[in-house]
PDB file of C-alpha atoms in Angstrom:
ATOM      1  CA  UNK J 128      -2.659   5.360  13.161  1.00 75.00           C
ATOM      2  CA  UNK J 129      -4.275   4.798  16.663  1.00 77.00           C
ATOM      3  CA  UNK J 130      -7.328   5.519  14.999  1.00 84.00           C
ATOM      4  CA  UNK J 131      -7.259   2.405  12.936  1.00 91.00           C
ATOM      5  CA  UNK J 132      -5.085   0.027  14.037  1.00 92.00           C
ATOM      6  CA  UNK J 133      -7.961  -2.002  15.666  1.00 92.00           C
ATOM      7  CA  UNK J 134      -9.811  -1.775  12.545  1.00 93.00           C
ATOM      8  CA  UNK J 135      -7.005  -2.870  10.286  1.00 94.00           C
ATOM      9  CA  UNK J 136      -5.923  -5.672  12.954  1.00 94.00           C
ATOM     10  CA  UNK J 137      -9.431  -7.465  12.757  1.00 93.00           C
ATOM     11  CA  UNK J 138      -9.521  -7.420   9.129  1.00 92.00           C
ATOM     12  CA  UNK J 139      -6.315  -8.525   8.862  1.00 93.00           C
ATOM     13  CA  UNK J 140      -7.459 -11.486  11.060  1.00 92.00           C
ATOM     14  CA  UNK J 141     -10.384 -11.609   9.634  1.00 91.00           C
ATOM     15  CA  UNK J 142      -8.859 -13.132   6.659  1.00 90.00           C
ATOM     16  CA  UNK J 143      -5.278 -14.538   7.787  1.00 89.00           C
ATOM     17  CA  UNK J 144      -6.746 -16.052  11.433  1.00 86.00           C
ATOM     18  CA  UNK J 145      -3.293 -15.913  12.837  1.00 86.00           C
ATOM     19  CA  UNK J 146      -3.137 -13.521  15.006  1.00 88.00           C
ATOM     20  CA  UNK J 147       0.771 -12.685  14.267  1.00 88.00           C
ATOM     21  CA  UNK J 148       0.539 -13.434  10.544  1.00 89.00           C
ATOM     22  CA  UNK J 149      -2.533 -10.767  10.645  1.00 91.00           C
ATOM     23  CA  UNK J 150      -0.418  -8.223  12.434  1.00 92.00           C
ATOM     24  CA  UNK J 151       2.117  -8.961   9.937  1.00 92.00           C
ATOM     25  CA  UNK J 152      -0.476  -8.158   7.471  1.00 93.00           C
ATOM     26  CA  UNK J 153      -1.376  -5.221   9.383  1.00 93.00           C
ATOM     27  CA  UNK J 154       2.026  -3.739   9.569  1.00 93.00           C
ATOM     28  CA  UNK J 155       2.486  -4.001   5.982  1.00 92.00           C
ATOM     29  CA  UNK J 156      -0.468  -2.202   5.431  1.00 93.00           C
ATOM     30  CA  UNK J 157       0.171   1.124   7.443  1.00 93.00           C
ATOM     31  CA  UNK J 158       3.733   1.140   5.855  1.00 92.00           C
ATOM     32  CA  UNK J 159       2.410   0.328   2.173  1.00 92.00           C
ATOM     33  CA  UNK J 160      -0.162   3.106   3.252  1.00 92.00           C
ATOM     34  CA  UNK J 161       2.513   5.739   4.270  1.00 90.00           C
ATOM     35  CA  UNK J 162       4.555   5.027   1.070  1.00 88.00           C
ATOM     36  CA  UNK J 163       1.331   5.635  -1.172  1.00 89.00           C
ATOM     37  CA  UNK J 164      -0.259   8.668   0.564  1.00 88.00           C
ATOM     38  CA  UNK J 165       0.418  10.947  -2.092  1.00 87.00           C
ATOM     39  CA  UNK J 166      -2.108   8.835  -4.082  1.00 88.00           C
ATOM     40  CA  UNK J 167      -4.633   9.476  -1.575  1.00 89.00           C
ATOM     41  CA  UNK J 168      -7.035  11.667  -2.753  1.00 89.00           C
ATOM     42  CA  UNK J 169      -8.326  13.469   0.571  1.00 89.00           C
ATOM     43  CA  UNK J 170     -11.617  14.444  -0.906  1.00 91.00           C
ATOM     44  CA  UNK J 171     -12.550  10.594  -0.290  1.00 90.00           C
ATOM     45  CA  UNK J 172     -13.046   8.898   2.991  1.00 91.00           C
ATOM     46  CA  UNK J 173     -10.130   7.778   4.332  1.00 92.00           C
ATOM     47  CA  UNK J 174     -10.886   4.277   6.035  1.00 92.00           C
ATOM     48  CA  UNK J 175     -11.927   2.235   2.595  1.00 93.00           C
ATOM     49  CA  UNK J 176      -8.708   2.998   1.200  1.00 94.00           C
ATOM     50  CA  UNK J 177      -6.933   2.045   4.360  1.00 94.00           C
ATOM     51  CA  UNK J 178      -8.873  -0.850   4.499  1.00 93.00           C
ATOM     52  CA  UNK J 179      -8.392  -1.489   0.330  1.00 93.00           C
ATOM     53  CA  UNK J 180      -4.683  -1.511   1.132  1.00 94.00           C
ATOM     54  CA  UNK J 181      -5.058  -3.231   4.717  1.00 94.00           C
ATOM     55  CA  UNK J 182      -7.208  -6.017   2.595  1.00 92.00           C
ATOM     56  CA  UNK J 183      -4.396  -6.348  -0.033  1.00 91.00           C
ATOM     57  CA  UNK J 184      -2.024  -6.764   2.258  1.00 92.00           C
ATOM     58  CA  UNK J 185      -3.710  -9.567   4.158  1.00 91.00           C
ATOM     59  CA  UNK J 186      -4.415 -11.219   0.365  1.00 89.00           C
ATOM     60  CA  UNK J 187      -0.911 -10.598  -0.126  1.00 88.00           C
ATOM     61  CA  UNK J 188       0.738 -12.407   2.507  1.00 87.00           C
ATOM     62  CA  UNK J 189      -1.097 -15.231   2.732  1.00 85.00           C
ATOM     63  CA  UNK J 190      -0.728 -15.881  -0.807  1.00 82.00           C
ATOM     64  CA  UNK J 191       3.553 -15.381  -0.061  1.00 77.00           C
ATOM     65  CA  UNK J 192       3.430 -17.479   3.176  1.00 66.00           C
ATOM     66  CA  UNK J 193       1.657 -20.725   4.300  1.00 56.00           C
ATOM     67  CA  UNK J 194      -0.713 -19.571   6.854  1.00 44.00           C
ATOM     68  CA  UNK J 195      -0.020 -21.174   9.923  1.00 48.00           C
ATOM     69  CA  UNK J 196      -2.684 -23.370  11.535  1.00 48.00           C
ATOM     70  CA  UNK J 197      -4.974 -21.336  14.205  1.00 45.00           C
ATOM     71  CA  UNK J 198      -4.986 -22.151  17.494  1.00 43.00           C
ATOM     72  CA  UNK J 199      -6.927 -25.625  18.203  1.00 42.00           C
ATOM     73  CA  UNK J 200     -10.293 -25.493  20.055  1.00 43.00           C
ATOM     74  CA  UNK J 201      -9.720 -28.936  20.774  1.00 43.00           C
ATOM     75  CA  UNK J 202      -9.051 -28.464  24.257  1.00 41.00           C
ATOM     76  CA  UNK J 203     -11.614 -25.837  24.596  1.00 43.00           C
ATOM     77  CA  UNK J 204     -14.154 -28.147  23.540  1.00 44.00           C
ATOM     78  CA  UNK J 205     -13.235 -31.009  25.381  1.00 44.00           C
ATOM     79  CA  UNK J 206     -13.173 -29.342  28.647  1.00 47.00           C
ATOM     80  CA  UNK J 207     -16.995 -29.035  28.777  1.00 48.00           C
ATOM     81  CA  UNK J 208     -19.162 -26.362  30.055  1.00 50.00           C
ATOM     82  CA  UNK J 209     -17.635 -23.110  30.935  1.00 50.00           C
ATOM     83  CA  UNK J 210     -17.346 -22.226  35.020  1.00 60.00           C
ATOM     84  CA  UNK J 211     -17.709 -18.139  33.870  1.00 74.00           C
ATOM     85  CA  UNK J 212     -18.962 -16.054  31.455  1.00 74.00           C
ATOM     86  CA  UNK J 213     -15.721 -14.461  30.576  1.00 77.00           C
ATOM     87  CA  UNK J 214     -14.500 -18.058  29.567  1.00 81.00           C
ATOM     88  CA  UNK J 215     -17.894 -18.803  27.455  1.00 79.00           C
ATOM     89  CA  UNK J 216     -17.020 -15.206  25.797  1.00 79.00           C
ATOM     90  CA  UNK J 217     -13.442 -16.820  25.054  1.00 82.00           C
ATOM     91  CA  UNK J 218     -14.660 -19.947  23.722  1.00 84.00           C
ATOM     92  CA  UNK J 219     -17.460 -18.042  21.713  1.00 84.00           C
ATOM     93  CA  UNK J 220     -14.408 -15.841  20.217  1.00 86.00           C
ATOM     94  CA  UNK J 221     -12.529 -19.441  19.366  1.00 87.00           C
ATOM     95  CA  UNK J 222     -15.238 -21.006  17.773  1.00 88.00           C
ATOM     96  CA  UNK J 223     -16.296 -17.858  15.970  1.00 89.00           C
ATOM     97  CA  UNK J 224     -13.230 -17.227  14.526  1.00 90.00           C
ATOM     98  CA  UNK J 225     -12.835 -21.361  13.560  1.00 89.00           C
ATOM     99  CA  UNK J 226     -16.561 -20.275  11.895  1.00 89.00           C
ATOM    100  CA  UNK J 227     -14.901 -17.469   9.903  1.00 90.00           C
ATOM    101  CA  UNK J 228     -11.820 -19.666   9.030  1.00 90.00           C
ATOM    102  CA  UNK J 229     -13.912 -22.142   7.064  1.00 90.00           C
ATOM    103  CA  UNK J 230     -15.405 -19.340   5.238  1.00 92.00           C
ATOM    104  CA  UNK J 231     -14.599 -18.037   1.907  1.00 93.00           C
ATOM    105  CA  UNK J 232     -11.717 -15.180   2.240  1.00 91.00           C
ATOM    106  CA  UNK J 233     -13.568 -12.660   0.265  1.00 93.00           C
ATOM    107  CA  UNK J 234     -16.343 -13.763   2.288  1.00 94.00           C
ATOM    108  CA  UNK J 235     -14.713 -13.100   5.892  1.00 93.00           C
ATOM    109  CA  UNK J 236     -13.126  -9.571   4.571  1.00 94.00           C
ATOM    110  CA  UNK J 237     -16.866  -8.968   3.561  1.00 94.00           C
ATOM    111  CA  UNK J 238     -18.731  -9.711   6.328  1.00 93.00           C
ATOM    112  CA  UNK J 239     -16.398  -8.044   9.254  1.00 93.00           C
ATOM    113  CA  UNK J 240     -15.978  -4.697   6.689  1.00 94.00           C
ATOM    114  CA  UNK J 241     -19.939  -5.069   7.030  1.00 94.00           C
ATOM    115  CA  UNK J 242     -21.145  -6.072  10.555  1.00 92.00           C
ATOM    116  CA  UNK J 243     -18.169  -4.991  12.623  1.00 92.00           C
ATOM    117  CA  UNK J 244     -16.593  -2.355  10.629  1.00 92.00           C
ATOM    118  CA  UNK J 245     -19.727  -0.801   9.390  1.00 91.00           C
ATOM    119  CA  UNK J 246     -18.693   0.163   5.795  1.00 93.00           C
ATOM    120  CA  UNK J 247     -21.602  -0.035   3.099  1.00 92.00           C
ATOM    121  CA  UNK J 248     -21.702  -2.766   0.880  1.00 93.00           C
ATOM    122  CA  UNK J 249     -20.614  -0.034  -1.649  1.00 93.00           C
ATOM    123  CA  UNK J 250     -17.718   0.656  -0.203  1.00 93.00           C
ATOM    124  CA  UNK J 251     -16.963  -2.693   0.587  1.00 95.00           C
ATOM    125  CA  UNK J 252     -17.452  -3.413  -3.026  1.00 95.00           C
ATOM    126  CA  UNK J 253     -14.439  -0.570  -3.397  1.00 93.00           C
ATOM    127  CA  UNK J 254     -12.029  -2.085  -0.697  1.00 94.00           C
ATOM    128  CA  UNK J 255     -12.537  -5.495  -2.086  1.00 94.00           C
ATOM    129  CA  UNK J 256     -12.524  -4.650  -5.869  1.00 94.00           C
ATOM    130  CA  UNK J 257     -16.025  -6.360  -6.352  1.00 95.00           C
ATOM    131  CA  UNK J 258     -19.314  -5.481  -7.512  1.00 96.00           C
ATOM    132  CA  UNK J 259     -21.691  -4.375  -4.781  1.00 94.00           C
ATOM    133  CA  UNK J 260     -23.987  -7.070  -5.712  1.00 93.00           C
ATOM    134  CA  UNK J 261     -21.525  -9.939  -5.088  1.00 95.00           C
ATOM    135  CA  UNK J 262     -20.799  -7.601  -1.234  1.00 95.00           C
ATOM    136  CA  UNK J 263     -24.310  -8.241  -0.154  1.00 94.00           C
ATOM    137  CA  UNK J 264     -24.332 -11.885  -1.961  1.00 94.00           C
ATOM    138  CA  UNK J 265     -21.100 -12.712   0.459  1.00 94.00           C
ATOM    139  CA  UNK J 266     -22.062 -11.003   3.230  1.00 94.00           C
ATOM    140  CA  UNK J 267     -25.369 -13.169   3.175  1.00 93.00           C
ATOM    141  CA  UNK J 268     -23.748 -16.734   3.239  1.00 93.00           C
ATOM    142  CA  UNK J 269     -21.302 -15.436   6.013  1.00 93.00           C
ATOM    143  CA  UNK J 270     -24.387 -14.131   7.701  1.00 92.00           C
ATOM    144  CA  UNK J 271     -25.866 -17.074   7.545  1.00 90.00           C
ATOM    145  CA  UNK J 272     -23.114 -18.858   8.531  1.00 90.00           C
ATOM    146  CA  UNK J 273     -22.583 -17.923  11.444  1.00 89.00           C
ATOM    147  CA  UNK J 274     -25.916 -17.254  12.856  1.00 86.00           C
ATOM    148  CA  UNK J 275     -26.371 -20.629  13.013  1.00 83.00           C
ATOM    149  CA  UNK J 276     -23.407 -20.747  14.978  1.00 80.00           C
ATOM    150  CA  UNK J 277     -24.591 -18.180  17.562  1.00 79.00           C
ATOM    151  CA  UNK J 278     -27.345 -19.885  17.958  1.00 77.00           C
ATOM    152  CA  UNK J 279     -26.414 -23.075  18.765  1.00 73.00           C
ATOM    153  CA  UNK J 280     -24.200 -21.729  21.132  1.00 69.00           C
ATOM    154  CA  UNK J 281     -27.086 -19.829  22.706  1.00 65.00           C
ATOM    155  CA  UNK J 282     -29.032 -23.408  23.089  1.00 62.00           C
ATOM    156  CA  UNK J 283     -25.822 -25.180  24.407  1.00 62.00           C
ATOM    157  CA  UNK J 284     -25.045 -22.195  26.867  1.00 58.00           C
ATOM    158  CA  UNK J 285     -28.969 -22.202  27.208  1.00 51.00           C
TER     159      UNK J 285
ATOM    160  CA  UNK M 106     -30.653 -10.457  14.988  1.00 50.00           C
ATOM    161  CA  UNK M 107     -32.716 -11.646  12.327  1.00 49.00           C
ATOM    162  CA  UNK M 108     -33.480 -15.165  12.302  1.00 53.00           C
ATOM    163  CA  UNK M 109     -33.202 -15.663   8.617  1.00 61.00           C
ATOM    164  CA  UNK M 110     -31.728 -13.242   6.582  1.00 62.00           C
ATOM    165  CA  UNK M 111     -31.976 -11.575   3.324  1.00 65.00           C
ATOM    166  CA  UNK M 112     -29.317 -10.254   0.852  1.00 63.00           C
ATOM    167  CA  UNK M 113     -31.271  -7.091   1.294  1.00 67.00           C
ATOM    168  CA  UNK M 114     -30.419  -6.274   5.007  1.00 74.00           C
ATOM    169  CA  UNK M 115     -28.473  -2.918   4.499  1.00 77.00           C
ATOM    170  CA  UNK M 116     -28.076  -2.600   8.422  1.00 84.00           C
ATOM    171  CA  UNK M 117     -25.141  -4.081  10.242  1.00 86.00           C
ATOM    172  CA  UNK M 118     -25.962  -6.613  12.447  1.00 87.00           C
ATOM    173  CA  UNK M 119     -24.941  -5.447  15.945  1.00 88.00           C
ATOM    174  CA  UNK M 120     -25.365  -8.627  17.879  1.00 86.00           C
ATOM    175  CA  UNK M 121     -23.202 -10.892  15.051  1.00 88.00           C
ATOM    176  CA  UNK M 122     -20.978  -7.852  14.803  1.00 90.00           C
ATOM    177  CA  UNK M 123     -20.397  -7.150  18.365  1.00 90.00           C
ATOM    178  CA  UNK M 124     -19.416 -10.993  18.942  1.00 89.00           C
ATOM    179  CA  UNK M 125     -17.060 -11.292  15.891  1.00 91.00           C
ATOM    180  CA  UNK M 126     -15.816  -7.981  16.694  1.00 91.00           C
ATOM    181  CA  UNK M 127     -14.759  -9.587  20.386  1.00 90.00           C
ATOM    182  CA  UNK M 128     -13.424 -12.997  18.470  1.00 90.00           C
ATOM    183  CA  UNK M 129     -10.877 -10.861  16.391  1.00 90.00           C
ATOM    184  CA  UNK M 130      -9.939  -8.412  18.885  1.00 88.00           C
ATOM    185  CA  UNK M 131      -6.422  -7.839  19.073  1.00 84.00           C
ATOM    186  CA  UNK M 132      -4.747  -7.120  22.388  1.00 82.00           C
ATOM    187  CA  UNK M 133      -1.389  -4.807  23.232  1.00 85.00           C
ATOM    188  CA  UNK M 134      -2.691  -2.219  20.808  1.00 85.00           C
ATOM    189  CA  UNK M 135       0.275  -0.010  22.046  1.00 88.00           C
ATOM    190  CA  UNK M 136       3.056  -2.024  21.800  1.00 90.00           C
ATOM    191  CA  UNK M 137       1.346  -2.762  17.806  1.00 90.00           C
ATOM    192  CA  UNK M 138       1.897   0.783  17.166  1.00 91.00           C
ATOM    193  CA  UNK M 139       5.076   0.963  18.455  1.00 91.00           C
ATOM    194  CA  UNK M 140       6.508  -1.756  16.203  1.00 90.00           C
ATOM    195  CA  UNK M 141       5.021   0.143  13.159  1.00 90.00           C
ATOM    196  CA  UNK M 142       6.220   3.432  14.155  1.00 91.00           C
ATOM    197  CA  UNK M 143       9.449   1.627  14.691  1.00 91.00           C
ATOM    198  CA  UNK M 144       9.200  -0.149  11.350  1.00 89.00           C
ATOM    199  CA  UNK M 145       7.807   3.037   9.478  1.00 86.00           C
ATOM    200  CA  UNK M 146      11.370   4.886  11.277  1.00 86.00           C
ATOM    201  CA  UNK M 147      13.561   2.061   9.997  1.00 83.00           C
ATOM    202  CA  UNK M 148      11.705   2.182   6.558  1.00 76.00           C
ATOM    203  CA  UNK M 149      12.561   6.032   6.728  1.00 72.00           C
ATOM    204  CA  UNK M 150      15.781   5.437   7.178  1.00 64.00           C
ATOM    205  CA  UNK M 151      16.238   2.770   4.400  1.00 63.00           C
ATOM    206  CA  UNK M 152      14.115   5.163   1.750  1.00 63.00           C
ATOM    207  CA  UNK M 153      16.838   8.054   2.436  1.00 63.00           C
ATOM    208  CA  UNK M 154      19.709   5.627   1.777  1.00 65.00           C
ATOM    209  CA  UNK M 155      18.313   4.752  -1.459  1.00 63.00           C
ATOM    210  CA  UNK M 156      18.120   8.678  -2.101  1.00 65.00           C
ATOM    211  CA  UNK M 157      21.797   9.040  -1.035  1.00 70.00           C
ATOM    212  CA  UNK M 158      22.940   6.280  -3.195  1.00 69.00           C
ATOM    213  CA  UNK M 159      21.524   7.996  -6.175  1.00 72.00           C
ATOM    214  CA  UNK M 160      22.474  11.261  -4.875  1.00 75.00           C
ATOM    215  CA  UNK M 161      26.544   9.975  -4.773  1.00 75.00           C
ATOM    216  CA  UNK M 162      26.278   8.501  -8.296  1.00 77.00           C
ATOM    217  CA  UNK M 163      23.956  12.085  -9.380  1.00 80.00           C
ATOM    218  CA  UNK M 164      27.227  14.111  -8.362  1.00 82.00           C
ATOM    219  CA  UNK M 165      29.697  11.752  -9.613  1.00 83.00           C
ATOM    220  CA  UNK M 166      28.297  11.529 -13.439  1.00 86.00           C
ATOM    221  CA  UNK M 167      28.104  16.162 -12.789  1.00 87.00           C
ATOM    222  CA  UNK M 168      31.468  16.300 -11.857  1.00 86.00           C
ATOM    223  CA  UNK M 169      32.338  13.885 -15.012  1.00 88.00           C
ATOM    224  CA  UNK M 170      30.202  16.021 -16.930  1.00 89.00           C
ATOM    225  CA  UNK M 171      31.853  19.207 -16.154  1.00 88.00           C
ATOM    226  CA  UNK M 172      35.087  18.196 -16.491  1.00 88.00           C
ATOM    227  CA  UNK M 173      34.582  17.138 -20.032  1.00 88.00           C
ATOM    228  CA  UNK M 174      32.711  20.379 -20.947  1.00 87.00           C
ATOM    229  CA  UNK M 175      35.234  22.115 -19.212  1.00 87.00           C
ATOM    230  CA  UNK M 176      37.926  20.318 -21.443  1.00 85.00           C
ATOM    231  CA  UNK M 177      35.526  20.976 -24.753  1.00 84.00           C
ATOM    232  CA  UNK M 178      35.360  24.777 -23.513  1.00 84.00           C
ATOM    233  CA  UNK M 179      39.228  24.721 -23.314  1.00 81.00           C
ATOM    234  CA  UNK M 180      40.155  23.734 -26.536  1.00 76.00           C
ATOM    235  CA  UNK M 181      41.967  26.657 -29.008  1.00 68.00           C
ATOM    236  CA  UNK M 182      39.732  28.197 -31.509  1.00 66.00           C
ATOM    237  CA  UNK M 183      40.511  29.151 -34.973  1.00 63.00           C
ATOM    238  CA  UNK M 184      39.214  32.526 -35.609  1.00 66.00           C
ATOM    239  CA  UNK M 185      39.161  33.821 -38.875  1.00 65.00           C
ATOM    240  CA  UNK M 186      42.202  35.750 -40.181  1.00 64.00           C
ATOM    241  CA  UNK M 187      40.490  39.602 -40.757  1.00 67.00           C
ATOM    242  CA  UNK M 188      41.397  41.446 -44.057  1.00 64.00           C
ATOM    243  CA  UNK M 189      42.968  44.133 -41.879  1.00 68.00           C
ATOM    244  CA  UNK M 190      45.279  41.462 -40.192  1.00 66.00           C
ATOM    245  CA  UNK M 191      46.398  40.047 -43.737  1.00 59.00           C
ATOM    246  CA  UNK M 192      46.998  43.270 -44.756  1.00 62.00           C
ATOM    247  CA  UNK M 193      49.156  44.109 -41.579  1.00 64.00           C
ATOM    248  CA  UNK M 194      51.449  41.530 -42.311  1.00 57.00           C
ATOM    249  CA  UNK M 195      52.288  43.208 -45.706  1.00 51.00           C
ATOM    250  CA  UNK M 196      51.358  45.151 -48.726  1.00 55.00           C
ATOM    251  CA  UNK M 197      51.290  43.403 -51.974  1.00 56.00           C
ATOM    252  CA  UNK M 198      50.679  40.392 -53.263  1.00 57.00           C
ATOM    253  CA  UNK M 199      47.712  39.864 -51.211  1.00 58.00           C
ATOM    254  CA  UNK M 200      46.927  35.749 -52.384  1.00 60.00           C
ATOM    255  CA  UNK M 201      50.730  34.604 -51.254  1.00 62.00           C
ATOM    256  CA  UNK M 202      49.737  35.985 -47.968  1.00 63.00           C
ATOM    257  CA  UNK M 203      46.662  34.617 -47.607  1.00 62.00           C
ATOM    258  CA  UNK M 204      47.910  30.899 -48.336  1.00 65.00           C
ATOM    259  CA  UNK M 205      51.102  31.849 -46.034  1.00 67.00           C
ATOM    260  CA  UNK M 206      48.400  33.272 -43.075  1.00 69.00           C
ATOM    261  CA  UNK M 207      48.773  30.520 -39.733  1.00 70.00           C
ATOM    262  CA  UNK M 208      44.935  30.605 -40.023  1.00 72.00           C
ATOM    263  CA  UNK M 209      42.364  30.399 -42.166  1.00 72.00           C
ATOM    264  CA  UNK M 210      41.107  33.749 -43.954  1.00 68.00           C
ATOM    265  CA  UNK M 211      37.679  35.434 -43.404  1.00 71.00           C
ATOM    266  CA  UNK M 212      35.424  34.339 -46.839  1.00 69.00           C
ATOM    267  CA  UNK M 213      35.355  38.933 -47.557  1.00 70.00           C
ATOM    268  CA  UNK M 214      39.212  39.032 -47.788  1.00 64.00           C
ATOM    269  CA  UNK M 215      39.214  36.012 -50.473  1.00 61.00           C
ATOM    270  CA  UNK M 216      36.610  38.079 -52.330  1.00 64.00           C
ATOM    271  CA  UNK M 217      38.119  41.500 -51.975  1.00 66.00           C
ATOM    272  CA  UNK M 218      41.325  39.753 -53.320  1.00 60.00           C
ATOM    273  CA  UNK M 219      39.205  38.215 -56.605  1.00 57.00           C
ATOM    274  CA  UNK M 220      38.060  41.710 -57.388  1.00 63.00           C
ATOM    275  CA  UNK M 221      41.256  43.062 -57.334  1.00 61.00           C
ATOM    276  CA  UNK M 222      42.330  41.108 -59.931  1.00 54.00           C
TER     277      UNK M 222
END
């Protein structure tokens, strides 16, 4: 479980953004995951049908509870520029994750099974129960999304 | 990073993935795998509850059961009255007999009795 408990946890954010609702999410996912095992079949890998479960389960609960709101990067944002870099890493992280809140769900799963996670847009296609066409077509927008982000923080922190 | 990209990059980005990968980074990983081990014990726990409920009621509805074969098993029989214990009771007429045996006859002594006549 070591093994994937960061992995689960940022998908889980990924598409909840609360941090406790995610590790709600997350929790629900390793037990759903030790009640099914004996439908594993262990000739497949085992991390898209973690993350398959670990996706559901995030889908699930926000779809039982009203997500609460993410922390505000009001403050953040009023406060100007950042005395350290470990604070402009912090306030990259906040508006990042704001980015990935306005985004799509499927969208958010997509791109962090993609660029963080580093599944294939096939097997994305598997965890998320979509064709592998739509997978690249999402993970394009989010891409896109927020690049545009990183860069204009580059230019303000420029 | 790319600066505009295609639906056909197949490579993860590592500079977009490294910072998102920072933004949902979850602290306390330890005490998160505590909590599940604790909630996968608890869960445990619960599942094998559920198995001794059904066990209780699984040995309740045997025991019912094998009382009331045991009472079926139980009950008297009626065996066939044998020519040989007809005859034992006495010699002639064979029919009064038969009528006056406590149990029903075997179907050969009815027949041996028709072909005597």
């Amino acid at each position: 479980m070591e093994r994937y408990a960061a992995a689960v946890r940022r998908v889980t954010r990924a598409v909840l953004g609360d941090p406790d609702d995610a590790d709600d999410a997350a929790q629900d996912a390793f037990l759903s995951a030790f009640v099914k095992l004996r439908q594993y079949d262990p000739h497949r890998p085992f991390g898209p049908w973690l993350m398959r479960i670990a996706a559901n389960a995030a889908t699930d609960r926000r779809r039982r509870r009203a997500v609460r709101r993410a922390e505000s990067l009001d403050g953040l944002r009023a406060g100007g520029p950042q005395p350290d870099a470990e604070a402009q890493r912090r306030a990259l992280g906040l508006r990042l994750r704001e980015a990935l809140a306005q985004l799509p769900e499927r969208r958010r799963a997509a791109v962090v099974l993609f660029d963080v996670e580093g599944y294939s847009h096939a097997d994305i296609g598997r965890i998320l129960g979509i064709p592998e066409g739509t997978v690249r077509s999402e993970v394009f927008h989010a891409r896109r999304a927020l690049r545009v982000l990183l860069a204009d923080w580059k230019e303000d922190a420029g | 990073m790319t600066p505009e990209p295609t639906p056909f990059d197949h490579r993860p980005d590592p500079v977009l993935g490294g910072a998102l990968s920072r933004a949902l980074a979850a602290d306390d990983e330890a005490a998160f795998v505590a909590r599940v081990m604790a909630a996968l014990d608890k869960a445990t726990v619960a599942h094998w509850d559920v198995l001794a409920s059904w066990a209780r009621a699984g040995i309740a509805a045997a025991v019912v059961a094998a009382i009331v074969g045991g009472l079926l098993l139980a009950r008297p029989t009626e065996t066939p009255a044998s020519l040989d214990d007809v005859l034992a009771v006495a010699g002639e007429p064979t029919a009064p007999l038969l009528v006056a045996a406590p149990s029903p006859p075997d179907p050969s002594v009815v027949l041996i009795s028709a072909e005597e006549r």
